GROMACS .gro file of C-alpha atoms in nm:
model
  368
    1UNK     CA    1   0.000   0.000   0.000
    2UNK     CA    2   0.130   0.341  -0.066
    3UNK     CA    3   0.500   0.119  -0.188
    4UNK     CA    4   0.558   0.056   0.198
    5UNK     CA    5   0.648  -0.312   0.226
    6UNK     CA    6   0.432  -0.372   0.470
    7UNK     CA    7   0.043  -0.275   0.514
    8UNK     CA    8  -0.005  -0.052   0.779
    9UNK     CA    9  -0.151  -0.139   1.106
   10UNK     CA   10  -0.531  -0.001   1.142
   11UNK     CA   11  -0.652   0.093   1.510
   12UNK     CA   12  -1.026   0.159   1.417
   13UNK     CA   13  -1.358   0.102   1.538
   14UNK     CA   14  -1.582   0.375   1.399
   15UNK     CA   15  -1.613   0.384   1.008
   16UNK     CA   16  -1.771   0.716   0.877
   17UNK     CA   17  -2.004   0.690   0.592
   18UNK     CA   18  -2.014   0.968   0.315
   19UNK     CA   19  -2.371   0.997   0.334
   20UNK     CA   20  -2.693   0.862   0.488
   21UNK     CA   21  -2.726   0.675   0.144
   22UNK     CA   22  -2.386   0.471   0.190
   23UNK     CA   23  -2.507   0.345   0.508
   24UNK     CA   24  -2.775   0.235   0.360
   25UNK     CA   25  -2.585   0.017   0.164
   26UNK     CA   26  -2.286  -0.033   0.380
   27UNK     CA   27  -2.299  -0.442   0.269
   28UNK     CA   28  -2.145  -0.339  -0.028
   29UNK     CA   29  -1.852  -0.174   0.144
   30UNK     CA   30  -1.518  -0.334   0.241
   31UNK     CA   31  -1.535  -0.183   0.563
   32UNK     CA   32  -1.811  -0.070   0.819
   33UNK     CA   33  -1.734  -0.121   1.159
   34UNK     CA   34  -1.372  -0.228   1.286
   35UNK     CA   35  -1.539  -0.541   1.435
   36UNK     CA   36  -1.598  -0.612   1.067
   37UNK     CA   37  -1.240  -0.580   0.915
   38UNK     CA   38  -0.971  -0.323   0.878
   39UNK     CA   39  -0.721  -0.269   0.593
   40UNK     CA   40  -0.489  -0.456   0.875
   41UNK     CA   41  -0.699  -0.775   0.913
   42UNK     CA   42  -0.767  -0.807   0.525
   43UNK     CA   43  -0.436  -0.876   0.435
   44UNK     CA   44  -0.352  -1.139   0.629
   45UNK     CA   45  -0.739  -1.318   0.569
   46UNK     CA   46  -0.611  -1.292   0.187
   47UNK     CA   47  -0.283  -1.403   0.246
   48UNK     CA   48  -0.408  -1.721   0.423
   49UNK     CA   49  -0.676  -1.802   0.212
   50UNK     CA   50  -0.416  -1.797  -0.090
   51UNK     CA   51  -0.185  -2.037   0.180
   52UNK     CA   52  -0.479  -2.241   0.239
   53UNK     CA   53  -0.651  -2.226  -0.142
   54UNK     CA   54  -0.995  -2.118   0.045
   55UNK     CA   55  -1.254  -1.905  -0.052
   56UNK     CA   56  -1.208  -1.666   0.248
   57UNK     CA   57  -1.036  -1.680   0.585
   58UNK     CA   58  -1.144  -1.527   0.945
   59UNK     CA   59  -0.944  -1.414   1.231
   60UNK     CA   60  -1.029  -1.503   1.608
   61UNK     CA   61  -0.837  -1.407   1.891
   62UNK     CA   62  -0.712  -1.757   1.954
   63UNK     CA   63  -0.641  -2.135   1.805
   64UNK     CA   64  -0.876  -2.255   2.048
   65UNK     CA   65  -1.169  -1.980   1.901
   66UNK     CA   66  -1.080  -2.103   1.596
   67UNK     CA   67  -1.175  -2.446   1.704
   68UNK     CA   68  -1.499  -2.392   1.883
   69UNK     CA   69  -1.644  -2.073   1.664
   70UNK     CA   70  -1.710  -2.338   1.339
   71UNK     CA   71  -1.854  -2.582   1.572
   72UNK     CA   72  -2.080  -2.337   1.698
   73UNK     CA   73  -2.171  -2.182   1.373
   74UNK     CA   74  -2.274  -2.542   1.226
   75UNK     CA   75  -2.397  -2.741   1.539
   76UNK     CA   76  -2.739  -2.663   1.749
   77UNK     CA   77  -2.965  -2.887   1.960
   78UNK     CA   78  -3.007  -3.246   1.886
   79UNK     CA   79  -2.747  -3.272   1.620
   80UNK     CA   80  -2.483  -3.530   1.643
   81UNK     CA   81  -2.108  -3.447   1.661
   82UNK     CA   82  -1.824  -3.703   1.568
   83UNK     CA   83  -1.503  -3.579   1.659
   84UNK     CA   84  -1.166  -3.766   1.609
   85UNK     CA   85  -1.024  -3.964   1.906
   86UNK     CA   86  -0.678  -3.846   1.890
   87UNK     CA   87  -0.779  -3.407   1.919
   88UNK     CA   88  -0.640  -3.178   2.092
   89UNK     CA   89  -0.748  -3.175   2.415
   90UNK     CA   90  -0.915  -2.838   2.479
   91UNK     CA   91  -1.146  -2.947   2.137
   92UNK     CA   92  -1.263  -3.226   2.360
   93UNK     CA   93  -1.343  -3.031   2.664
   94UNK     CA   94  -1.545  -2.790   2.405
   95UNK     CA   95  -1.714  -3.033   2.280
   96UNK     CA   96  -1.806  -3.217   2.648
   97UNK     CA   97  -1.877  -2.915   2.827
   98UNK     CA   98  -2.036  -2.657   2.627
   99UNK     CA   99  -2.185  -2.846   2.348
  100UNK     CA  100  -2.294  -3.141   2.506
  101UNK     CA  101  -2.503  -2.820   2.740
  102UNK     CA  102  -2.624  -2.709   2.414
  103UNK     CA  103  -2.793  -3.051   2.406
  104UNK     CA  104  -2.502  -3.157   2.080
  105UNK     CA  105  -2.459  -3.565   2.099
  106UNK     CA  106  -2.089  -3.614   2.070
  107UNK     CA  107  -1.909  -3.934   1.972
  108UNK     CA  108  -1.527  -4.000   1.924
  109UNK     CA  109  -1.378  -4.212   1.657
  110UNK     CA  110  -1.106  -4.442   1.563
  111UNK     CA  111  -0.835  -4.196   1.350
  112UNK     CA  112  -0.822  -4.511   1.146
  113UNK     CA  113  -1.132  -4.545   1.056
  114UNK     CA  114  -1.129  -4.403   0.709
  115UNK     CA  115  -1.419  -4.483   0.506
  116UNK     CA  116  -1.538  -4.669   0.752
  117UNK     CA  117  -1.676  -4.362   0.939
  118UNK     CA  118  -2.010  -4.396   0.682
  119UNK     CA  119  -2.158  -4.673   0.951
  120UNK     CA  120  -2.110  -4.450   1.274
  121UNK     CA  121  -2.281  -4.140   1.049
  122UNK     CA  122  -2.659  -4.069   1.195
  123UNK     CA  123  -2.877  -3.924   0.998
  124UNK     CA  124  -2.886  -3.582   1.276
  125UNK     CA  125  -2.497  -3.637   1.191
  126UNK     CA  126  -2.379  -3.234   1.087
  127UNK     CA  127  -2.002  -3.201   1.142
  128UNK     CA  128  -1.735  -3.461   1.140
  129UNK     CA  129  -1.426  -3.290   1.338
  130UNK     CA  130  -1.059  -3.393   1.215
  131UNK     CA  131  -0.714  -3.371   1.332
  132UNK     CA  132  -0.383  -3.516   1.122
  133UNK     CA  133  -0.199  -3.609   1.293
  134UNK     CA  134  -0.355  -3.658   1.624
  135UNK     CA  135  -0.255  -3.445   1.864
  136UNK     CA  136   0.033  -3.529   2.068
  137UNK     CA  137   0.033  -3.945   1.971
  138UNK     CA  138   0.048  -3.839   1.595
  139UNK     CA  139  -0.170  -4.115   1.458
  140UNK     CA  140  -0.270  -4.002   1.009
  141UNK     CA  141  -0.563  -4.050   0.901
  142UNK     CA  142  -0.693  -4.090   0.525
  143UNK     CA  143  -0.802  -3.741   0.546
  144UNK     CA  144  -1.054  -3.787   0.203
  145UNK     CA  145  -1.157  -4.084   0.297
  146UNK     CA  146  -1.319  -3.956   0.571
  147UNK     CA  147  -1.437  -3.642   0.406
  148UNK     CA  148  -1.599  -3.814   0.112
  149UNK     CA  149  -1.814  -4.032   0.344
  150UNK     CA  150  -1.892  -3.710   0.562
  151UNK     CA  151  -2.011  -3.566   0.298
  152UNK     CA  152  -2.234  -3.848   0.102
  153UNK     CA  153  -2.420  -3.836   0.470
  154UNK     CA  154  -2.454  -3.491   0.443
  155UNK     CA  155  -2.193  -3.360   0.738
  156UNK     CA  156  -1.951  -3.034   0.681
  157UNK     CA  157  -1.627  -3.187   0.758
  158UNK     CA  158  -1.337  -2.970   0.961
  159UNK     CA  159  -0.991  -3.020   1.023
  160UNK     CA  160  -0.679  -2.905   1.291
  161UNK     CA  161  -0.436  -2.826   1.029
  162UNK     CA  162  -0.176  -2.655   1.319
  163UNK     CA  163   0.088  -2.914   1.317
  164UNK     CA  164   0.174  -2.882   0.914
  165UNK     CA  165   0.041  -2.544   0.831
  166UNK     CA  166  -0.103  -2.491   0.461
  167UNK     CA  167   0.269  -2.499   0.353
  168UNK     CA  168   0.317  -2.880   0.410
  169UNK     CA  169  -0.089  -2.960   0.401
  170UNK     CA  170  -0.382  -2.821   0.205
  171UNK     CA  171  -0.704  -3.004   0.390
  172UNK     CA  172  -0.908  -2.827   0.124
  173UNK     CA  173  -0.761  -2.982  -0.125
  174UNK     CA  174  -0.841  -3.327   0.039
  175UNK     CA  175  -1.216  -3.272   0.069
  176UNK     CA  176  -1.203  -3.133   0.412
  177UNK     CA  177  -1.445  -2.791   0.422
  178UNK     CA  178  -1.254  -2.571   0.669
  179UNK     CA  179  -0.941  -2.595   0.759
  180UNK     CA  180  -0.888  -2.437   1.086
  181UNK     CA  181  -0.503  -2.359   1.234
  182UNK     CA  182  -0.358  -2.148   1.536
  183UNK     CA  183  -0.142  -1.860   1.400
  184UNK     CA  184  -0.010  -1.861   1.777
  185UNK     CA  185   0.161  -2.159   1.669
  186UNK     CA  186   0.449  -2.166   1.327
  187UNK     CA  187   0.305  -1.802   1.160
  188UNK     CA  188   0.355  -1.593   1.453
  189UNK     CA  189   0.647  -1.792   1.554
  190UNK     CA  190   0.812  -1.603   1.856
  191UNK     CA  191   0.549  -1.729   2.131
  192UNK     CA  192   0.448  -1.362   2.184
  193UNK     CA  193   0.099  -1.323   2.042
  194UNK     CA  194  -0.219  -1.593   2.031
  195UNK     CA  195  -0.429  -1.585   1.738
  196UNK     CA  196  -0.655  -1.838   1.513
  197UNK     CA  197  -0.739  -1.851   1.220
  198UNK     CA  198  -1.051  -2.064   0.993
  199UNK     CA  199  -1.014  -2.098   0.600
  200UNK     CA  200  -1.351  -2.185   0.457
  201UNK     CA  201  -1.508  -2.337   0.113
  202UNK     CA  202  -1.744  -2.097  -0.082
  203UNK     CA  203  -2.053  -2.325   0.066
  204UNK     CA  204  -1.952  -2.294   0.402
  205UNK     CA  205  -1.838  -1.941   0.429
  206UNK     CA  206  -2.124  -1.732   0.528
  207UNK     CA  207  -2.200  -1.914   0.783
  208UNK     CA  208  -1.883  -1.897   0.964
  209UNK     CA  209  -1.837  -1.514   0.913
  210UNK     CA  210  -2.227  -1.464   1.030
  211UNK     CA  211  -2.165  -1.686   1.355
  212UNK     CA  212  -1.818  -1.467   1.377
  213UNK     CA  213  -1.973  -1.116   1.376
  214UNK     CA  214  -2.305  -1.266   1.553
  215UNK     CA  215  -2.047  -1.390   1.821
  216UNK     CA  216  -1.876  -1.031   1.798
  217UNK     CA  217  -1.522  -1.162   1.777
  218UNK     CA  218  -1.196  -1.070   1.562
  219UNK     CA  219  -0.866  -1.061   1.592
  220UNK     CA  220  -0.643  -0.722   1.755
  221UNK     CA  221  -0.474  -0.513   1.464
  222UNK     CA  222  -0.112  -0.511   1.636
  223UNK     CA  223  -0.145  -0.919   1.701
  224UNK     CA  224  -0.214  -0.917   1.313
  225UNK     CA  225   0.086  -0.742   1.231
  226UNK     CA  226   0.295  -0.991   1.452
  227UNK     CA  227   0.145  -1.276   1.252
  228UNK     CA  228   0.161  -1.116   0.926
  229UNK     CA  229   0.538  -1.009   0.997
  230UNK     CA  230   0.592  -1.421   1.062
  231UNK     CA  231   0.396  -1.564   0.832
  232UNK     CA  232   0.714  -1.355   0.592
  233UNK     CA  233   0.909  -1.596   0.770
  234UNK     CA  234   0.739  -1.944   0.827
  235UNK     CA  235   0.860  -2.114   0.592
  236UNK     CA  236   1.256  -2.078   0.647
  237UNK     CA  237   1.173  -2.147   1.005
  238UNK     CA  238   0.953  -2.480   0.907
  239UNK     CA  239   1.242  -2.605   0.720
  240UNK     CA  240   1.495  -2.542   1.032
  241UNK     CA  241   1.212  -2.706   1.240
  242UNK     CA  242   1.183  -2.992   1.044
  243UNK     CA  243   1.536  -3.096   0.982
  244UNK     CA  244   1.667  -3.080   1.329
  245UNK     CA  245   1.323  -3.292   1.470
  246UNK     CA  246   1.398  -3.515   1.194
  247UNK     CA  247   1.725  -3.577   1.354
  248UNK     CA  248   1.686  -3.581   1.693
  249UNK     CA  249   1.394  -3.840   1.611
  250UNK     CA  250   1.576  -4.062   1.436
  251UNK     CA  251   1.841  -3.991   1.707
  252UNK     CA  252   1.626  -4.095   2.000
  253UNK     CA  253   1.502  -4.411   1.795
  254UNK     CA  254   1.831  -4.542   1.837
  255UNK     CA  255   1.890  -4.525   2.199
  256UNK     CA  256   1.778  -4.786   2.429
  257UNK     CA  257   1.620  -4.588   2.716
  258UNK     CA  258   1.327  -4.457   2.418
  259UNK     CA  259   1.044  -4.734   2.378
  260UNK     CA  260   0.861  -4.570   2.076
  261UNK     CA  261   0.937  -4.246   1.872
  262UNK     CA  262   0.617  -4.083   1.721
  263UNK     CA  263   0.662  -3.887   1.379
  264UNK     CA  264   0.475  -3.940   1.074
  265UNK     CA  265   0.804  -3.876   0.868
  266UNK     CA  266   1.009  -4.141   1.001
  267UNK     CA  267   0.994  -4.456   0.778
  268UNK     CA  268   0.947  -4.677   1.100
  269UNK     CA  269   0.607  -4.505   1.229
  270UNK     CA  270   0.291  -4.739   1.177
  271UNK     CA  271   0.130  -4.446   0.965
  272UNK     CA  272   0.415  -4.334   0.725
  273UNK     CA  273   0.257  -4.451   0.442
  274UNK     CA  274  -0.063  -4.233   0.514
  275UNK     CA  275   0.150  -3.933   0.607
  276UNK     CA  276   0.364  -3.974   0.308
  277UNK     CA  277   0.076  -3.997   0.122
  278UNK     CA  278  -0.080  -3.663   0.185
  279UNK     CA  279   0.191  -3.472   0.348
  280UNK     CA  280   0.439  -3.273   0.180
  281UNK     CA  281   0.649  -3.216   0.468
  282UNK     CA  282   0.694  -3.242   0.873
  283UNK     CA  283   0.713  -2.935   1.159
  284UNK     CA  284   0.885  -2.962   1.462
  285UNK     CA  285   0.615  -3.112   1.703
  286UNK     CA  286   0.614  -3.522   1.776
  287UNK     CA  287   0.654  -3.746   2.098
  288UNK     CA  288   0.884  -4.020   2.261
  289UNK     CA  289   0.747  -4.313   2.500
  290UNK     CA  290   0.987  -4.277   2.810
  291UNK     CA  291   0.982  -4.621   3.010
  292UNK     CA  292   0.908  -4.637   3.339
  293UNK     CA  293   0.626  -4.411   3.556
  294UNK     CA  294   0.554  -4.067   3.579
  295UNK     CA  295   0.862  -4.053   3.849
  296UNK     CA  296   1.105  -4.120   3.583
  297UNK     CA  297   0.919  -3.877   3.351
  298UNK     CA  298   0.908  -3.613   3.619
  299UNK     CA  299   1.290  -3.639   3.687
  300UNK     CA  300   1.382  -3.624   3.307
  301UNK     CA  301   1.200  -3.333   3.259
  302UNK     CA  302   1.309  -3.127   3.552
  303UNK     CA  303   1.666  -3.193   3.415
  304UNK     CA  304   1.643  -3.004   3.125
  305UNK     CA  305   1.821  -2.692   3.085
  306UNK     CA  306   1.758  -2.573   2.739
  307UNK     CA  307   1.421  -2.730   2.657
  308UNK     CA  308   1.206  -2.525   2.844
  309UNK     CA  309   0.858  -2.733   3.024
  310UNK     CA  310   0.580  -2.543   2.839
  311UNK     CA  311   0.238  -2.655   2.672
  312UNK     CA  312   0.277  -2.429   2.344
  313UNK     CA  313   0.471  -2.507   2.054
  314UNK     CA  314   0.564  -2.365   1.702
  315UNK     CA  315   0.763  -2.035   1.824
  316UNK     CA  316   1.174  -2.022   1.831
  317UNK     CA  317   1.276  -2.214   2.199
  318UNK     CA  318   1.249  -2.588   2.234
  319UNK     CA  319   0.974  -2.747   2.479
  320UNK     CA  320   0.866  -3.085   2.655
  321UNK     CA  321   0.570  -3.181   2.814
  322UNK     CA  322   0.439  -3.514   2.958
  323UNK     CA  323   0.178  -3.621   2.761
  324UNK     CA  324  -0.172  -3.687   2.968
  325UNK     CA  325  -0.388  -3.915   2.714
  326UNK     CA  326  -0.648  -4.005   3.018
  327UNK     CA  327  -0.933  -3.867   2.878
  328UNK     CA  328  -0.866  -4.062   2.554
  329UNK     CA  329  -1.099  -4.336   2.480
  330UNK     CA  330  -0.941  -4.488   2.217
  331UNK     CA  331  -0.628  -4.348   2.143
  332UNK     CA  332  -0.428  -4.440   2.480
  333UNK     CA  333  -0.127  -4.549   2.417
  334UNK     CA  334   0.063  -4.852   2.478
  335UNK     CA  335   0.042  -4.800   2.848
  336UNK     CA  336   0.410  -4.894   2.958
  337UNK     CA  337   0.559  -4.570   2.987
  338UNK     CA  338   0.488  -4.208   2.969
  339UNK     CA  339   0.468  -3.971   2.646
  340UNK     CA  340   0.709  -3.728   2.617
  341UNK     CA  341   0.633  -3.455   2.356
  342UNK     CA  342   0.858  -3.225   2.185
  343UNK     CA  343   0.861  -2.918   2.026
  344UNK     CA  344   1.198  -2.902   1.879
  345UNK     CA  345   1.287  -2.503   1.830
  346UNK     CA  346   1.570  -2.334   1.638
  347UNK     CA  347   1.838  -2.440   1.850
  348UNK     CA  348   2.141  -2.633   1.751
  349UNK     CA  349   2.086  -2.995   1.755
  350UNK     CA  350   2.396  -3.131   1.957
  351UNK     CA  351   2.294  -2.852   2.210
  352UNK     CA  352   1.959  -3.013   2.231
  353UNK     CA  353   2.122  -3.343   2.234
  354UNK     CA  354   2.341  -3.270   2.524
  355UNK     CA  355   2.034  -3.095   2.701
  356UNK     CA  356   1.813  -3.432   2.685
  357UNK     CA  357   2.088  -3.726   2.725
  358UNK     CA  358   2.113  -3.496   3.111
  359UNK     CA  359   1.727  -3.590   3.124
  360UNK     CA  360   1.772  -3.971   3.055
  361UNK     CA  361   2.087  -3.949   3.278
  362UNK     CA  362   1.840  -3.830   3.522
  363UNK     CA  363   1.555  -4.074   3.490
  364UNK     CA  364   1.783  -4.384   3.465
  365UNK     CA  365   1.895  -4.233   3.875
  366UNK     CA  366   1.511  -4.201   3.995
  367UNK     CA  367   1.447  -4.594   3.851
  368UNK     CA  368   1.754  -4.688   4.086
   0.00000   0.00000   0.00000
């Protein structure tokens, strides 16, 4: 705009009108209200829906809006719900909580079900929920398999797309009818701002900006400069975050105090062929079975120095969490150890290296 590189940042709430005739027809304006859109929040709604291939993009004020604002917009009373197993686990307290009040029938899913999932559709069935991979034990699913059969039962099908980010996965392009993703992860990329974000299909598009401004939610004008300044970015960092979990997963497959390494791009996990498949490409986010109880856990985590204990991911510093899959009801685990998840940051790799052989130093003490 104006040749600045960047679009400038909009503080606005009031939007004067030339006349008492352009109000009139202020629908046919590109801005009304700063609820509605700025200049500022309009460039980075195109730039996502270009990522994305949608027919439009909106802006919440965090990934977990972004999660429960399409549910909202296409669920009501006495519909049914089926939601993958393996989601993130704020989805499932949306769905358990305030849905399930809303009078919503929920039911959770085998990630493997593929077509399959045409025998658990109802006929009240309206949304089938999605998340590849799972969150935090990484299982693929056939992402059009389960969209096609969705959608011959007549359900609007949406999918977590966090982990891989448009760049190295286009749900849209796999049948899927909004792909939803939180910019507080890989686009704004410094863990200093929270944002989400939904790309939507021309059929299902309306309705998820109506339930947006009906809601009265969007996202801050300086937080949408911060993602819009890393989305510029994202894509160096992905390939940075990528290479070095790469290694340090096929790293920790090797040693003999790791039961199980969990990412979709390593040849040895039970769903590479899926992932390869549909994937173009892997972030920085998967998960290592630790052997023993949460003791042993505990005292590998407090060891760390450099990996910092944290529950986000997709910004610059490297993190660990145990893993808590007890409100899974599929999607366990195999139950003799603990989950260990990574988020493997811009850091160099024998720093990180040193960092965790001081945590399995440490758990191999608390087993005695």
């Amino acid at each position: 705009m104006h040749g600045f590189v960047n679009p400038p940042v909009v503080h606005a709430s009031t939007v004067l009108f030339e006349s008492t005739e352009a109000m009139k027809k202020r629908q046919s304006l590109p801005y009304t209200y700063g609820l509605r859109g700025t200049p500022t929040t309009k460039a980075l709604e195109e730039a996502l829906s270009e990522l994305e291939g949608a027919h439009d993009t909106i802006l919440v004020p965090s990934g977990l809006a972004a999660i429960t604002i399409p549910l909202l917009a296409f669920l009501g009373a006495g519909d049914h719900l089926l939601v993958v197993d393996s989601v993130y686990t704020p989805t499932r307290t949306f769905c358990n909580g305030t849905l399930k009040r809303m009078g919503v029938e929920i039911e959770y899913f085998d990630p493997h079900v593929g077509a399959g999932i045409a025998e658990l559709m109802k006929p009240n069935t309206k949304v089938v929920f999605l998340e590849a991979p799972g969150s935090n034990t990484f299982e693929v699913m056939d992402v059009r398999a389960v969209c096609d059969a969705a959608h011959a039962g007549g359900a609007v099908t949406m999918l977590d797309n966090t982990w891989a980010t448009p760049l190295y996965f286009r749900p849209l392009e796999h049948g899927v009818d909004l792909s939803i993703h939180a910019l507080t992860k890989y686009p704004g990329g410094h863990s200093d701002v929270m944002m989400g974000s939904v790309s939507a299909n021309e059929a299902t598009i309306k309705r998820l900006r109506d339930t947006q401004m009906q809601i009265g939610v969007n996202a801050a004008p300086d937080d949408v400069y911060l993602v819009l300044r890393g989305l510029k970015t994202m894509g160096v960092r992905l390939e940075r975050h990528q290479a070095s979990a790469l290694e340090l997963a096929g790293w920790l497959e090797s040693r003999d105090d790791v039961a199980e390494v969990r990412h979709p791009a390593l040849f040895s996990f039970f769903d590479h062929e899926l992932y390869d498949r549909q994937f173009s490409g892997s972030s920085g986010l998967f998960s290592f079975l630790l052997p023993g109880g949460f003791d042993q856990a505990a005292a590998f985590l407090d060891a760390l120095r450099l990996i910092g204990l944290g529950y986000s991911w997709g910004g610059h510093e490297s993190l660990a969490v145990a893993v808590d899959l007890s409100d899974r009801t599929i999607c366990k685990g195999p139950g003799n150890g603990t989950f260990i998840r990574l988020q493997v940051g811009l850091e160099d790799v024998p720093d990180l290296k040193a960092d965790l052989e001081g945590g399995f130093a440490a758990a191999s003490a608390a087993r005695g």
